XYZ file of C-alpha atoms in Angstrom:
569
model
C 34.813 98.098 138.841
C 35.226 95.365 141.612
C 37.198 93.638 138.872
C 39.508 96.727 138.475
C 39.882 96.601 142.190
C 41.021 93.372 142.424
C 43.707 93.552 139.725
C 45.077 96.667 141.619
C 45.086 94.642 144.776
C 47.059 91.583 143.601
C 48.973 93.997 141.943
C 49.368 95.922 145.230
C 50.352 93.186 146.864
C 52.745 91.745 144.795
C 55.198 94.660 144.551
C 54.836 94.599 148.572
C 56.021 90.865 148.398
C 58.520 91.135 146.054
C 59.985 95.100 146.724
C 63.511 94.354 146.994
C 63.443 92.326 143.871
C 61.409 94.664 141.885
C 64.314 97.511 143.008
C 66.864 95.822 142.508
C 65.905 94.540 138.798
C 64.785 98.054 137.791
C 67.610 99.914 139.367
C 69.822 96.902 137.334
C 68.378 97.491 133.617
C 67.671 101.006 134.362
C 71.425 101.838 135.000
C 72.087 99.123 131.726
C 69.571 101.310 129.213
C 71.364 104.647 130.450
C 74.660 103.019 130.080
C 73.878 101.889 126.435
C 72.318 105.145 125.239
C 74.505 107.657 126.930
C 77.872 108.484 124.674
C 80.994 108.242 126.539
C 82.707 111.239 128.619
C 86.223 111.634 127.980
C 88.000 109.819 130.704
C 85.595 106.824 129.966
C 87.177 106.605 126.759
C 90.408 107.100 128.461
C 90.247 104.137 130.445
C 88.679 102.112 127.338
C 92.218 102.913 125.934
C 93.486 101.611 129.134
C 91.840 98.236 128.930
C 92.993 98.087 125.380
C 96.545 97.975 127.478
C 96.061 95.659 130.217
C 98.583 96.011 133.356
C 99.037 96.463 136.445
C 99.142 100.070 136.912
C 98.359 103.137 134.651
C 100.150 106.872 134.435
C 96.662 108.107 136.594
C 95.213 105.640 138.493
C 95.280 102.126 139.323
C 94.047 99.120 136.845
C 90.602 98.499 138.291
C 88.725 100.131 135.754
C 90.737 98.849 132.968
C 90.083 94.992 133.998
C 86.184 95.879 134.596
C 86.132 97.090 131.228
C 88.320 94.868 129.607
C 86.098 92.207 131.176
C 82.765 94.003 130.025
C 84.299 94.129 126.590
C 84.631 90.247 126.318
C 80.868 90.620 125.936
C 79.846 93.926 123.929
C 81.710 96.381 121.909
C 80.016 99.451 122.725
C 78.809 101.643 125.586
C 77.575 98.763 127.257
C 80.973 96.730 126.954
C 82.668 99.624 128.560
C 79.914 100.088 131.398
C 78.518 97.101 131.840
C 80.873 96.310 135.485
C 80.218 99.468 136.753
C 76.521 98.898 136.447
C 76.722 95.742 138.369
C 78.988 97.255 140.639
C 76.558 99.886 141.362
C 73.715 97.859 142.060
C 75.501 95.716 144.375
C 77.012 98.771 146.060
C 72.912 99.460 147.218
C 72.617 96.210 148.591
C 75.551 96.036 150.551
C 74.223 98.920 152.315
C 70.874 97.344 153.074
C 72.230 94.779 154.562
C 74.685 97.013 156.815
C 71.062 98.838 157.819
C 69.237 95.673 158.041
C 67.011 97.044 160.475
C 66.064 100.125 158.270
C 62.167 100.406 157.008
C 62.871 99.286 153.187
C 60.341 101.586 151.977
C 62.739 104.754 153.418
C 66.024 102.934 151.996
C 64.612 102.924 148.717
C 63.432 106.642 149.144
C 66.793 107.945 150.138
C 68.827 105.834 147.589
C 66.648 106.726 144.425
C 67.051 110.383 145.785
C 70.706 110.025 146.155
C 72.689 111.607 142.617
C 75.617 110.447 142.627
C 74.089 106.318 142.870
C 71.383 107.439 140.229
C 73.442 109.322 137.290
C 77.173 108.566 138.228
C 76.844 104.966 139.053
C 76.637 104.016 135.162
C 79.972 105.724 134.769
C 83.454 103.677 133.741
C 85.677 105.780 136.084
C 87.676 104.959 138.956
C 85.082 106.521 141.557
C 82.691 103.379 140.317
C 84.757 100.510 141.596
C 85.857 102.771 144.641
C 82.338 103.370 145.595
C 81.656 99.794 145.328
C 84.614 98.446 147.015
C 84.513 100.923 149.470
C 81.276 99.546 150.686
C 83.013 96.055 150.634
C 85.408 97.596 153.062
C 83.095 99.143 155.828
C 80.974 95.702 155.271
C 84.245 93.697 155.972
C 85.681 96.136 158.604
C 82.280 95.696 160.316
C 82.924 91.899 160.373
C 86.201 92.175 161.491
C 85.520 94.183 164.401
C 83.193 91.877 165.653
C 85.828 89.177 165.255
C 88.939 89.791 164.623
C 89.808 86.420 163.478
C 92.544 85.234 160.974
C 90.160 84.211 158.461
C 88.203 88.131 159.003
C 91.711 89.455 158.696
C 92.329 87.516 155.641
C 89.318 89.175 154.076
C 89.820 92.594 155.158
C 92.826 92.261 153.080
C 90.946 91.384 150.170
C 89.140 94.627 150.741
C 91.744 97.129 151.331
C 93.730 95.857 148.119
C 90.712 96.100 145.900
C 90.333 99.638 147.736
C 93.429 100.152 146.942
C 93.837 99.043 143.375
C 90.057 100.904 142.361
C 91.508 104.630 143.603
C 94.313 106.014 145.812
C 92.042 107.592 148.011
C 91.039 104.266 149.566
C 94.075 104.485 151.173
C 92.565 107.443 153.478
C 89.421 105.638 154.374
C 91.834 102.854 155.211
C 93.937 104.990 157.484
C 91.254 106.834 159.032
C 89.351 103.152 159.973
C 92.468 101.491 161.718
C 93.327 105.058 163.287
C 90.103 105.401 164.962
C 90.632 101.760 166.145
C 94.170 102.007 167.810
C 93.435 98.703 169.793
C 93.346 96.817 166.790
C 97.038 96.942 166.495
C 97.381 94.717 169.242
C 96.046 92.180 167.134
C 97.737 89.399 165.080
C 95.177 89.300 162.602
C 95.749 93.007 162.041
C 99.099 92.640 160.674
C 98.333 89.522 158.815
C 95.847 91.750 156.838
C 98.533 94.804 156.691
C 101.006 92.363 155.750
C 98.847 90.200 152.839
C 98.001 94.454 151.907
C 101.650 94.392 150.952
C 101.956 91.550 149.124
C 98.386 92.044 146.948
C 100.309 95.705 145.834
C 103.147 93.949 145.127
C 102.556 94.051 141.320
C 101.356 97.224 140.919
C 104.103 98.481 142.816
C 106.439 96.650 140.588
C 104.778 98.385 137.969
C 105.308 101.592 139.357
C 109.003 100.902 140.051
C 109.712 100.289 136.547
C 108.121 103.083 135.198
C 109.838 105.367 137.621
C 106.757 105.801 139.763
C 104.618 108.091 137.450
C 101.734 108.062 139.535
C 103.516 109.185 142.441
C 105.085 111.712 140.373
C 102.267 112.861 138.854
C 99.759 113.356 142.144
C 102.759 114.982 144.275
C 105.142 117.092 142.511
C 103.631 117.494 138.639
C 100.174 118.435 139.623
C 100.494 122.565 140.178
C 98.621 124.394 143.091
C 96.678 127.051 142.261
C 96.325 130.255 144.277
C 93.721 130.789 146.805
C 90.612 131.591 145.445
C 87.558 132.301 147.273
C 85.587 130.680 144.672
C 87.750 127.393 144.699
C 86.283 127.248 148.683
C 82.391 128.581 147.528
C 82.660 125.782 144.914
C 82.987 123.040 147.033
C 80.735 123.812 149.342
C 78.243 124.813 147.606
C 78.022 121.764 145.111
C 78.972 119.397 147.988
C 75.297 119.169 148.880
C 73.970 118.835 145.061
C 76.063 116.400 144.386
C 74.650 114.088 147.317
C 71.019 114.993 146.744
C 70.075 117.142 144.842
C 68.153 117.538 147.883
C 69.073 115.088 150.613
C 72.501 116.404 150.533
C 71.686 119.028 152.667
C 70.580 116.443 155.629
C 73.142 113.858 154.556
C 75.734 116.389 156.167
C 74.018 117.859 158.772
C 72.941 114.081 159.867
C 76.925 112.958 159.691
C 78.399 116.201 161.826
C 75.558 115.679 164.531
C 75.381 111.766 164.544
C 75.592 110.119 168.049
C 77.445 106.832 167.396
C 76.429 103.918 168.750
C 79.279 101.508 168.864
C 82.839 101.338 167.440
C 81.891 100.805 163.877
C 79.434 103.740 163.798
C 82.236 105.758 165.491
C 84.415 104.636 162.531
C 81.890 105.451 159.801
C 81.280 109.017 161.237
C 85.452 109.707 161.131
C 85.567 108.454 157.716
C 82.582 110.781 156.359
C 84.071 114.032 158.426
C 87.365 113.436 157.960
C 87.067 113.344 154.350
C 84.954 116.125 154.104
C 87.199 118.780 155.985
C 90.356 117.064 154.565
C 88.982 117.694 151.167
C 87.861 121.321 152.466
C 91.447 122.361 153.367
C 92.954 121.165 149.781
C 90.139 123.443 148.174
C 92.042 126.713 149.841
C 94.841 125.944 147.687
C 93.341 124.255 144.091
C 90.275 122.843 142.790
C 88.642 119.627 144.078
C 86.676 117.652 142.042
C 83.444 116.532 143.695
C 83.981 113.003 142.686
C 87.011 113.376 144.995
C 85.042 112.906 147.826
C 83.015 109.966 147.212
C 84.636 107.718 150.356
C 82.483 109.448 152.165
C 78.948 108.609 150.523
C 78.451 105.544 152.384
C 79.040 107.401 155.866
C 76.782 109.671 154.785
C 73.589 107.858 153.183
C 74.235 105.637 156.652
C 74.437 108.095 159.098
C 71.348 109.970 157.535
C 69.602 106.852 156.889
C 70.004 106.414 160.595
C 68.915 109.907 161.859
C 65.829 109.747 159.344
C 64.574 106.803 161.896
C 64.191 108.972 164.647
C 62.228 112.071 163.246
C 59.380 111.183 161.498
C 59.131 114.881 160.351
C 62.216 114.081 158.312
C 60.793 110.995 156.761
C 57.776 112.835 155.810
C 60.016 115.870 154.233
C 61.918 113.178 152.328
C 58.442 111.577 151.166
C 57.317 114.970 150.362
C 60.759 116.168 148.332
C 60.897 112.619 146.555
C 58.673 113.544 143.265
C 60.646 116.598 142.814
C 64.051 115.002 142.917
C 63.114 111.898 141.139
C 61.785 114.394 138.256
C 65.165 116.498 138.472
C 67.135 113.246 137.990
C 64.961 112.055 135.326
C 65.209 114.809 133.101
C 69.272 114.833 133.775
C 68.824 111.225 133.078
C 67.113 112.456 129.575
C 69.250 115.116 128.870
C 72.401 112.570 129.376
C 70.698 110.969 126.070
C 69.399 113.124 124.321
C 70.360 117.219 123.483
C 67.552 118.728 124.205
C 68.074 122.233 125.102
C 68.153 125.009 122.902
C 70.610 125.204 120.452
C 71.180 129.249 120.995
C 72.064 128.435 125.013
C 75.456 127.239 122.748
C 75.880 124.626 125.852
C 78.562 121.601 124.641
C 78.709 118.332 127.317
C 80.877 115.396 126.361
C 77.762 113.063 125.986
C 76.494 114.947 122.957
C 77.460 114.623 119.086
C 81.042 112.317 119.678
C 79.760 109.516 116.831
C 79.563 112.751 114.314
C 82.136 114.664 115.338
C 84.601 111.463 114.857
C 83.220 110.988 111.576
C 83.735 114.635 110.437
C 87.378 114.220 111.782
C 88.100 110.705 109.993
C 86.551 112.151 106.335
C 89.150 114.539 106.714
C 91.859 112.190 107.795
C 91.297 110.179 104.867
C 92.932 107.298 106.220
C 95.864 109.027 107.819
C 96.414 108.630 111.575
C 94.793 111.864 113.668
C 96.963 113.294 116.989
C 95.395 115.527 119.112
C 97.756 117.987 120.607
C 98.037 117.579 124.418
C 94.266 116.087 124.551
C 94.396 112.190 125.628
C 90.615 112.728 125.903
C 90.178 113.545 122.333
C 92.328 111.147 121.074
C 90.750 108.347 123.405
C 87.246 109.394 122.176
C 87.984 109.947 118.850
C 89.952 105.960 118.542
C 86.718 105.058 120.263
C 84.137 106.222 117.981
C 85.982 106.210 115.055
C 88.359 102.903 114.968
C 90.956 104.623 113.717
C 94.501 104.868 115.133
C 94.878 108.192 117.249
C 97.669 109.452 120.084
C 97.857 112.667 121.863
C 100.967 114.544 121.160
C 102.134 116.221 124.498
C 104.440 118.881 124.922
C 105.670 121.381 127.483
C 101.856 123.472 127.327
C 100.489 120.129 128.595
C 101.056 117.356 131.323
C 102.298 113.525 130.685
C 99.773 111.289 130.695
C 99.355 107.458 129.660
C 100.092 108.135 126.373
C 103.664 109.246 127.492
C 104.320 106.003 129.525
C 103.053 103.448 126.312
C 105.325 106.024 123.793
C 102.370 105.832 121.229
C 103.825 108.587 118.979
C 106.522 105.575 118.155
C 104.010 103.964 116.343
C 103.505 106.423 113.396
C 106.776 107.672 113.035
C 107.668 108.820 109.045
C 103.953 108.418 108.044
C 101.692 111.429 106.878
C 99.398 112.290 109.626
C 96.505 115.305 110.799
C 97.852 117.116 114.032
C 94.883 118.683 115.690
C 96.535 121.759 117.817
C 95.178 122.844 120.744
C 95.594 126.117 120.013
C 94.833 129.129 116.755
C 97.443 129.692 114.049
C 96.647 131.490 110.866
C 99.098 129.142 109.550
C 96.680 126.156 110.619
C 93.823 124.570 108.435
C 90.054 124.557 110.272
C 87.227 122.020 110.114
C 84.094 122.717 111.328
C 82.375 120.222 113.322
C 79.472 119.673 115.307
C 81.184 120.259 118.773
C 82.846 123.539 117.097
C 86.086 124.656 115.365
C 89.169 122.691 115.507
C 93.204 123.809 113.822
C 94.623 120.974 112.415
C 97.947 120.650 110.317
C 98.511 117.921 107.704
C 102.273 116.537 108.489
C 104.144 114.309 105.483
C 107.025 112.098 107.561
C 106.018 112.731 111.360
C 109.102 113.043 113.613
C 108.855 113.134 117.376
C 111.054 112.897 120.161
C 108.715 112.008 123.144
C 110.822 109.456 124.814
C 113.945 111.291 124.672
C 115.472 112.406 128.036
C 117.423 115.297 128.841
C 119.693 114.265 131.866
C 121.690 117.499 133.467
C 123.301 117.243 137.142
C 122.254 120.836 137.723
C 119.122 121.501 140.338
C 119.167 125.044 140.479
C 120.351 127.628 137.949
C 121.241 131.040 138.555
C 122.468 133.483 135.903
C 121.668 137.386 134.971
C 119.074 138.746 132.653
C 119.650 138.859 129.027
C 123.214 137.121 129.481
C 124.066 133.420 128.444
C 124.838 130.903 130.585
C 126.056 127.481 129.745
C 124.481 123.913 131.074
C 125.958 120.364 130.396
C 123.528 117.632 129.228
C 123.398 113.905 128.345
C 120.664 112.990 125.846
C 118.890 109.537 126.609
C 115.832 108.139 125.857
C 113.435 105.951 128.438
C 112.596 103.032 126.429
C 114.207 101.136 123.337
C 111.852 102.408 120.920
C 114.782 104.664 118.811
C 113.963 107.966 116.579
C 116.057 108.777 113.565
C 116.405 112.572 113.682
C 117.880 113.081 110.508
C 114.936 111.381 108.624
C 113.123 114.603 108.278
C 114.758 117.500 107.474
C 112.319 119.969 107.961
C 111.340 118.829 111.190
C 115.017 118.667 112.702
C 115.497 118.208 116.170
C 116.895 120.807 119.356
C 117.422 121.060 122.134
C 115.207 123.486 123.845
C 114.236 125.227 126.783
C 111.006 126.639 128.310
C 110.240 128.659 131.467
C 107.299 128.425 133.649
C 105.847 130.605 136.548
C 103.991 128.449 138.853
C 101.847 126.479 136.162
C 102.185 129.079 133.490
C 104.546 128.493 130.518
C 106.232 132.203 130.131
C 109.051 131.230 127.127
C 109.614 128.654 124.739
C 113.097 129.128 123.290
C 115.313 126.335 120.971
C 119.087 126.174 121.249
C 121.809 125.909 118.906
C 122.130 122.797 119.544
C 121.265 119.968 117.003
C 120.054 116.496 118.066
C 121.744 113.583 116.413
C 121.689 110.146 116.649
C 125.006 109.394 117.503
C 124.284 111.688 120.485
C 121.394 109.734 121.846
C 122.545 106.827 124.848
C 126.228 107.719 124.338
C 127.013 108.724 127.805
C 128.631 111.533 126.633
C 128.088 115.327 127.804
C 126.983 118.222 125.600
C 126.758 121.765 125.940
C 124.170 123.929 125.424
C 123.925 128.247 126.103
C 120.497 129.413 127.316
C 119.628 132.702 127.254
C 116.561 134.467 129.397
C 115.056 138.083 128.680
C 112.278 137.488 131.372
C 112.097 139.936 134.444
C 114.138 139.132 137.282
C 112.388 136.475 139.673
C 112.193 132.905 140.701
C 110.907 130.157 137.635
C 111.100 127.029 136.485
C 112.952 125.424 134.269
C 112.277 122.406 131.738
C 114.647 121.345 129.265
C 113.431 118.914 126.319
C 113.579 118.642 122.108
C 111.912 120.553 119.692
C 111.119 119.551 115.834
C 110.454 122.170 113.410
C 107.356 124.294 114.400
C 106.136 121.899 116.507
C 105.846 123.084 120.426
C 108.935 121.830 122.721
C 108.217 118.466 123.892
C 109.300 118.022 128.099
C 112.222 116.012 128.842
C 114.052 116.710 132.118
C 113.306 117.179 135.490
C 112.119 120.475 136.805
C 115.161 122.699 137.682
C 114.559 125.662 139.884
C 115.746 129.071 138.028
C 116.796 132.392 139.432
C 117.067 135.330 137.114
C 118.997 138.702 138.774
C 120.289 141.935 137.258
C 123.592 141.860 139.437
């Protein structure tokens, strides 16, 4: 027995000798074990098509999560490859934040980071939000510096900062504003505008990038993304998983800690704006579409800081989050578990995107039988399916769907006049079904593909006016956006229109093809065509796209959005 009690006393006091480095290394090949086990989610696989494409800006986002897993891929093929950097990442994100609460009993640290969600389960993730996280924390661990002295070399390295910010997520850009806003003196400073001025030229490329590209991104986040309209449950939403997100059960004091935290200095001042800024910001875009809760993950270090901080005080606190620490390490295991491995019942019919991808891309290539697979406005399922499969796969978009970075690389060039499986996105009696493990999915077997993704419909009208059920007549040029050419008379049962299709907000009302036919003497010739559209729709205000259609297939987008007015005068 005194033998037993000795072991357990060395033991005992090595973990108290060596905590942080017993975290750290378990948190480290903790997050590498999930990472290799758990399948990809969709927008992983995404960006793993990303890094397959390295550059200096993508349709979405910005290239930071390509290059971490284009790096991570140098070394392993799989899960790991593409998650590897975020795991690092992620564990160096924790310790960055020790260090900025230095004074902080490790013991609680520990407590309130293992308890925190989002650092347990999301950290593993390839996704934007994983760099941001991390070099977010760079930036309030830099800004912190720099506000202490506000040197040239400081400044030099803020600017490090606020580009990596920058090039992980666009919303760095707020936590960058809302910093130097609640700081107006430091614009008095020289080493201010050396840092705002090395910004510039860090963005430089991806700027360039987005310049010759015609600023998708942009584009995309401002004028292509729909609002929705109010919905009570859009607001309940977000505040009611704003808390589980954080915790499960911290969350709860992580926010009321931030909204009632006394600051202490500048820099506290500055991490308070950041974390309620965010928060309401993020609150007012919910009254008018959905916010993701990943969204909002600038403010994580503001909050595990300020509640950190508030914890010290109240030692009833400390003992609640002592007391609540089994339970929420037990909730995050078995979500930890369940990321792995399916096991709820089968009749609860619940389908994640960890489960059943290696299967369900196996079902899909049998079938394909060597011919190239598109997935109909999914560049999720054709990212996870190239993934798991290593076969050749693009997502066909059309008007139902949005552009994406399948769009900008034109990947539908690639398999032009081959014979390839078109999985639709929607049911056709006229459409061939496979059953697979993650359910039913319409497909269509297509001998000589055509597409006309990169053509562009060019028409000097904004703003069309005309009466219901009458014709009225619009001029067009017909161009494409890249080099890559399309023969349109290689395929005559898939010959291509000009068409038109009318949406209400971000519902697509009518699909309708004109008379007239696409050739390739028409395409880059500068000259003008004429096409009548007709529209049986109820009088009101739409909008208009005009693009090309090819046999069955749904009208692919190519113009800009033109504002429509239908009357009965």
């Amino acid at each position: 027995m005194k033998s037993l009690v000795k072991i357990f006393s060395v033991i005992s006091a090595f973990i108290s000798a060596h905590t942080s480095f017993i975290f750290y290394l378990s948190w480290f090949f903790l997050g590498l074990l999930q990472a290799g086990y758990t399948e990809l989610l969709h927008d992983e696989a995404y960006y793993w098509q990303y890094a397959s494409h390295p550059a200096w800006g993508y349709f979405d986002h910005p290239p930071m999560i390509a290059w971490l897993i284009y790096i991570g891929s140098w070394f392993f093929e799989d899960e790991i490859g593409v998650r590897l950097l975020p795991v690092i990442l992620n564990t160096t994100s924790i310790y960055i934040l020790e260090k900025l609460l230095i004074k902080t009993e490790k013991k609680i640290f520990y407590v309130v980071i293992s308890s925190t969600a989002i650092l347990q389960l999301a950290g593993i993730l390839a996704v934007p939000d994983s760099p941001l996280l991390f070099f977010s924390f760079v930036f309030y661990s830099q800004f912190k510096r720099f506000l202490e002295n506000s040197s040239l070399k400081n400044g030099s390295y803020l600017a490090l900062a606020m580009s990596a910010l920058v090039y992980s997520k666009y919303h760095g850009i707020l936590l960058i504003i809302i910093s130097l806003g609640a700081n107006p003196g430091l614009f008095r400073k020289k080493s201010l505008w050396l840092s705002l001025t090395l910004l510039f030229v860090f963005m430089l490329p991806h700027l360039h990038w987005q310049y010759q590209n015609n600023f998708p991104s942009i584009s995309y986040h401002w004028l292509e993304r729909g609002d929705e309209n109010f919905s009570l449950w859009l607001l309940f939403n977000y505040l009611f998983s704003l808390p589980f997100v954080y915790g499960p059960f911290t969350g709860f004091w992580f926010i009321y800690a931030l909204f009632t935290f006394k600051p202490g200095d500048d820099y506290e001042k500055t991490i308070r704006l950041n974390g309620i800024i965010s928060l309401l910001l993020f609150l007012l875009l919910s009254l008018k579409g959905r916010i993701e809760a990943n969204w909002t993950f600038i403010a994580l270090l503001p909050l595990i800081y300020t509640g950190i901080k508030r914890a010290e005080s109240q030692r009833q606190i400390q003992i609640l989050l002592w007391r609540l620490f089994p339970f929420t390490l037990l909730i995050i295991l078995l979500l930890r578990v369940y990321m792995v491995w399916d096991f709820l019942p089968v009749a609860w019919n619940i389908k994640t995107e960890f489960h059943n991808n290696k299967t369900w891309a196996l079902q899909i290539k049998q079938l394909a039988g060597g011919r190239p697979v598109a997935f109909m406005n999914s560049y999720q399922y054709a990212s996870k399916y190239a993934f798991y499969s290593g076969e050749p796969s693009f997502s066909l978009n059309n008007v139902a769907g949005r552009r994406n970075q399948y769009t900008i690389w034109d990947s539908e060039y690639s398999f032009q006049g081959e014979n390839i499986i078109l999985v639709t996105n929607y049911e056709s009696p006229d459409f061939n079904r496979l059953e697979t493990v993650k359910g039913r999915l319409n497909f269509v077997a297509i001998p000589n593909f055509r597409s006309y993704g990169n053509t562009r419909i060019e028409t000097p009208v904004n703003q069309l006016v005309c009466k219901q059920n009458s014709a009225v007549q619009i001029s067009v040029k017909i161009k494409t956006f890249n080099s890559q050419s399309r023969n349109t008379a290689a395929n005559p049962i898939y010959p291509a229109y000009l068409s038109y299709s009318v949406f209400q907000k971000n519902t697509l009302l009518s699909e309708n093809k004109t008379s007239l036919l696409l050739t390739n003497n028409m395409i880059n010739n500068e000259q003008k065509y004429t096409a009548k559209l007709t529209f049986t729709l109820p009088p009101g205000e739409y909008t208009l796209l005009l693009g090309t259609k090819s046999g069955w297939l749904p009208s692919q987008a190519g113009s800009k959005k033109i504002k429509l007015f239908i009357t009965t005068d």
